[in-house]
Amino acid sequence: MLNAAARFGSRHANAGPAAATGALLALYSLSPAAAEAKAEAPSVSAVKKSIADLIEDDAERRGDGTSLTGTFVRLAWHASGTYSKADGCGGSNGGLMRFDPEASWGANAGLGVARKALEPVKAKHPEISYADLYTLSGVVAVEEAGGPKIPFRLGRTDADSGESSPKVCGLPDADKGSRKGTTQHVRDVFYRMGFNDREIVALLGAHALGRCHTDRSGYWGPWTFAETTFSNEYFRLLVEERWSPKMTHNGKPWEGPDQFEDSTGKLMMLPSDMVLIQDPEFKKVVELYVRDEDAFFKDFASAFSKLLELGVSFPATKAWYKFW
């Protein structure tokens, strides 16, 4: 009896060698299990549209010029920024922020809002993992805000608990008490993940979006006057504005953590933002991005995509069959 490949080749012999070979490869390209998995794979474009609609609907309900844009970028960032290249621990795989300890880390305060907001999207697209959904929300937020297209691929899986989370929160702090200490801390955190100085500056450019909240981080205010628009404005303001320690808020003494404000008192910078113009190497990149927004967009897209893939072993695409 002829096996399946022989019968298939015999039926297509009259079509010529090239056609027969192509047809045979098509037969063996997917196993039944792989074909079923392929059929059930989530549509990235469909999920992206659902997230974009969510951002737009939420912004319309708020009606105050704010949106979930910055919060989704922060969610994607914090879901990924726990990675350590030294031991491979942490990263975006697992959707671990759903569980303690990550859900309770002070650095993740307020991100329950973002995770809850995404639940209707998860219900509409149950085939996507939480890990993919959380990171994809940041991609959509950047793109919908006018930023660059971010390379993104599915393949993150969900964990059943937070047992595999890092024992200590490795996310960056806004202030380490001194310029030298904060500068070193920024480098330590990003170098641990495998980023260089230029990538560090590019990633911090995400502060063009969103704002700080006193009931979450303790800090207050937006970085720019266009907090739902992705641009190089964050860098321009860093270089061109006069930044001074915040002393008052709404006519009363400021009692929050140390931060900086512009001449209007309406914009803010964190101590970790200020090191970008205080450190000579960082400042070179900041000044480049002020002059060349396209360079910033290109670098950000590459660095953000890299960040979102930290700790993920994407499945290799290979044939399921063997001839031996």
CSV table of N, CA, C and O in Angstrom, one decimal, residues 274-322:
chain,number,residue,atom,x,y,z
A,274,MET,N,15.7,63.9,34.9
A,274,MET,CA,16.7,65.0,34.9
A,274,MET,C,18.2,64.5,34.7
A,274,MET,O,19.0,65.2,34.1
A,275,VAL,N,18.4,63.2,35.0
A,275,VAL,CA,19.8,62.7,34.8
A,275,VAL,C,20.1,62.6,33.3
A,275,VAL,O,21.2,62.5,32.9
A,276,LEU,N,19.0,62.6,32.5
A,276,LEU,CA,19.3,62.5,31.0
A,276,LEU,C,19.9,63.8,30.5
A,276,LEU,O,20.6,63.7,29.4
A,277,ILE,N,19.8,64.9,31.2
A,277,ILE,CA,20.5,66.1,30.7
A,277,ILE,C,21.7,66.4,31.7
A,277,ILE,O,22.4,67.4,31.4
A,278,GLN,N,21.8,65.7,32.8
A,278,GLN,CA,22.9,66.0,33.7
A,278,GLN,C,24.1,65.1,33.4
A,278,GLN,O,25.2,65.5,33.6
A,279,ASP,N,23.8,63.9,32.8
A,279,ASP,CA,24.9,63.0,32.4
A,279,ASP,C,25.3,63.3,31.0
A,279,ASP,O,24.5,63.3,30.1
A,280,PRO,N,26.6,63.5,30.7
A,280,PRO,CA,27.1,63.9,29.4
A,280,PRO,C,26.7,62.9,28.3
A,280,PRO,O,26.3,63.3,27.2
A,281,GLU,N,26.8,61.6,28.6
A,281,GLU,CA,26.5,60.6,27.5
A,281,GLU,C,25.1,60.5,27.2
A,281,GLU,O,24.7,60.4,26.1
A,282,PHE,N,24.2,60.6,28.3
A,282,PHE,CA,22.8,60.6,28.0
A,282,PHE,C,22.4,61.9,27.3
A,282,PHE,O,21.6,61.8,26.4
A,283,LYS,N,23.0,63.0,27.7
A,283,LYS,CA,22.6,64.3,27.1
A,283,LYS,C,22.9,64.3,25.6
A,283,LYS,O,22.1,64.9,24.8
A,284,LYS,N,23.9,63.7,25.1
A,284,LYS,CA,24.2,63.6,23.7
A,284,LYS,C,23.1,63.0,22.9
A,284,LYS,O,22.7,63.5,21.8
A,285,VAL,N,22.5,61.9,23.5
A,285,VAL,CA,21.4,61.3,22.8
A,285,VAL,C,20.1,62.1,22.9
A,285,VAL,O,19.3,62.2,21.9
A,286,VAL,N,19.9,62.8,24.0
A,286,VAL,CA,18.7,63.7,24.2
A,286,VAL,C,18.8,64.7,23.1
A,286,VAL,O,17.8,65.0,22.4
A,287,GLU,N,19.9,65.4,22.9
A,287,GLU,CA,20.1,66.4,22.0
A,287,GLU,C,19.9,65.9,20.5
A,287,GLU,O,19.3,66.7,19.7
A,288,LEU,N,20.3,64.7,20.3
A,288,LEU,CA,20.0,64.1,18.9
A,288,LEU,C,18.6,64.0,18.7
A,288,LEU,O,18.1,64.4,17.6
A,289,TYR,N,17.8,63.5,19.7
A,289,TYR,CA,16.4,63.3,19.5
A,289,TYR,C,15.6,64.6,19.4
A,289,TYR,O,14.6,64.7,18.8
A,290,VAL,N,16.1,65.7,20.0
A,290,VAL,CA,15.5,67.0,19.9
A,290,VAL,C,15.6,67.4,18.4
A,290,VAL,O,14.7,68.0,17.9
A,291,ARG,N,16.8,67.2,17.8
A,291,ARG,CA,17.0,67.6,16.4
A,291,ARG,C,16.3,66.7,15.4
A,291,ARG,O,15.9,67.1,14.3
A,292,ASP,N,16.2,65.4,15.8
A,292,ASP,CA,15.8,64.4,14.8
A,292,ASP,C,14.7,63.5,15.4
A,292,ASP,O,15.1,62.5,16.0
A,293,GLU,N,13.5,63.8,15.2
A,293,GLU,CA,12.4,63.0,15.7
A,293,GLU,C,12.4,61.6,15.1
A,293,GLU,O,12.0,60.6,15.7
A,294,ASP,N,12.7,61.6,13.8
A,294,ASP,CA,12.7,60.3,13.1
A,294,ASP,C,13.7,59.3,13.7
A,294,ASP,O,13.4,58.1,13.8
A,295,ALA,N,14.9,59.8,14.1
A,295,ALA,CA,15.9,59.0,14.8
A,295,ALA,C,15.3,58.4,16.1
A,295,ALA,O,15.5,57.3,16.4
A,296,PHE,N,14.6,59.3,16.8
A,296,PHE,CA,14.0,58.9,18.1
A,296,PHE,C,12.9,57.8,17.8
A,296,PHE,O,12.9,56.7,18.5
A,297,PHE,N,12.1,58.0,16.8
A,297,PHE,CA,11.0,57.0,16.5
A,297,PHE,C,11.6,55.7,16.2
A,297,PHE,O,11.2,54.6,16.6
A,298,LYS,N,12.7,55.7,15.3
A,298,LYS,CA,13.3,54.5,14.9
A,298,LYS,C,13.9,53.7,16.1
A,298,LYS,O,13.8,52.5,16.2
A,299,ASP,N,14.7,54.5,16.9
A,299,ASP,CA,15.3,53.8,18.1
A,299,ASP,C,14.3,53.3,19.1
A,299,ASP,O,14.5,52.3,19.7
A,300,PHE,N,13.2,54.1,19.3
A,300,PHE,CA,12.2,53.7,20.3
A,300,PHE,C,11.5,52.4,19.8
A,300,PHE,O,11.3,51.5,20.6
A,301,ALA,N,11.2,52.3,18.5
A,301,ALA,CA,10.5,51.1,18.0
A,301,ALA,C,11.3,49.9,18.3
A,301,ALA,O,10.8,48.9,18.7
A,302,SER,N,12.6,50.0,18.0
A,302,SER,CA,13.5,48.9,18.2
A,302,SER,C,13.7,48.5,19.6
A,302,SER,O,13.6,47.3,20.0
A,303,ALA,N,13.9,49.5,20.5
A,303,ALA,CA,14.1,49.2,21.9
A,303,ALA,C,12.9,48.8,22.6
A,303,ALA,O,13.0,47.9,23.5
A,304,PHE,N,11.7,49.3,22.3
A,304,PHE,CA,10.5,48.9,22.9
A,304,PHE,C,10.1,47.5,22.5
A,304,PHE,O,9.7,46.7,23.3
A,305,SER,N,10.3,47.1,21.2
A,305,SER,CA,10.0,45.8,20.8
A,305,SER,C,11.0,44.8,21.5
A,305,SER,O,10.5,43.7,22.0
A,306,LYS,N,12.2,45.2,21.7
A,306,LYS,CA,13.2,44.4,22.4
A,306,LYS,C,12.7,44.2,23.9
A,306,LYS,O,12.8,43.1,24.4
A,307,LEU,N,12.3,45.3,24.5
A,307,LEU,CA,11.9,45.2,25.9
A,307,LEU,C,10.7,44.2,26.0
A,307,LEU,O,10.7,43.4,27.0
A,308,LEU,N,9.7,44.3,25.1
A,308,LEU,CA,8.5,43.5,25.3
A,308,LEU,C,8.8,42.0,25.0
A,308,LEU,O,7.9,41.2,25.3
A,309,GLU,N,10.0,41.7,24.5
A,309,GLU,CA,10.3,40.3,24.2
A,309,GLU,C,11.2,39.7,25.2
A,309,GLU,O,11.6,38.5,25.1
A,310,LEU,N,11.6,40.4,26.2
A,310,LEU,CA,12.6,39.9,27.2
A,310,LEU,C,12.0,38.8,28.0
A,310,LEU,O,10.8,38.8,28.4
A,311,GLY,N,12.7,37.7,28.1
A,311,GLY,CA,12.3,36.5,28.9
A,311,GLY,C,11.4,35.6,28.2
A,311,GLY,O,10.8,34.7,28.8
A,312,VAL,N,11.2,35.8,26.9
A,312,VAL,CA,10.2,35.0,26.1
A,312,VAL,C,11.0,34.1,25.1
A,312,VAL,O,11.9,34.5,24.4
A,313,SER,N,10.7,32.8,25.2
A,313,SER,CA,11.2,31.8,24.2
A,313,SER,C,10.1,31.6,23.2
A,313,SER,O,9.2,30.8,23.4
A,314,PHE,N,10.2,32.3,22.1
A,314,PHE,CA,9.2,32.1,21.1
A,314,PHE,C,9.4,30.8,20.4
A,314,PHE,O,10.5,30.4,20.1
A,315,PRO,N,8.2,30.1,20.1
A,315,PRO,CA,8.3,28.8,19.4
A,315,PRO,C,8.9,28.9,18.0
A,315,PRO,O,8.6,29.8,17.3
A,316,ALA,N,9.8,28.0,17.7
A,316,ALA,CA,10.4,28.0,16.4
A,316,ALA,C,9.5,27.5,15.4
A,316,ALA,O,8.7,26.6,15.7
A,317,THR,N,9.5,28.0,14.2
A,317,THR,CA,8.6,27.4,13.1
A,317,THR,C,9.4,26.4,12.4
A,317,THR,O,10.4,26.7,11.7
A,318,LYS,N,9.0,25.1,12.5
A,318,LYS,CA,9.7,24.0,11.8
A,318,LYS,C,8.7,22.9,11.5
A,318,LYS,O,7.6,22.8,12.0
A,319,ALA,N,9.1,22.2,10.5
A,319,ALA,CA,8.2,21.1,10.0
A,319,ALA,C,8.1,20.0,11.1
A,319,ALA,O,9.0,19.8,11.9
A,320,TRP,N,6.9,19.4,11.2
A,320,TRP,CA,6.7,18.4,12.2
A,320,TRP,C,7.1,17.0,11.8
A,320,TRP,O,7.2,16.1,12.6
A,321,TYR,N,7.4,16.8,10.5
A,321,TYR,CA,7.7,15.5,10.0
A,321,TYR,C,9.2,15.3,9.9
A,321,TYR,O,10.0,16.2,9.9
A,322,LYS,N,9.6,14.0,9.9
A,322,LYS,CA,11.0,13.7,9.6
A,322,LYS,C,11.0,12.5,8.6
A,322,LYS,O,10.0,11.7,8.5
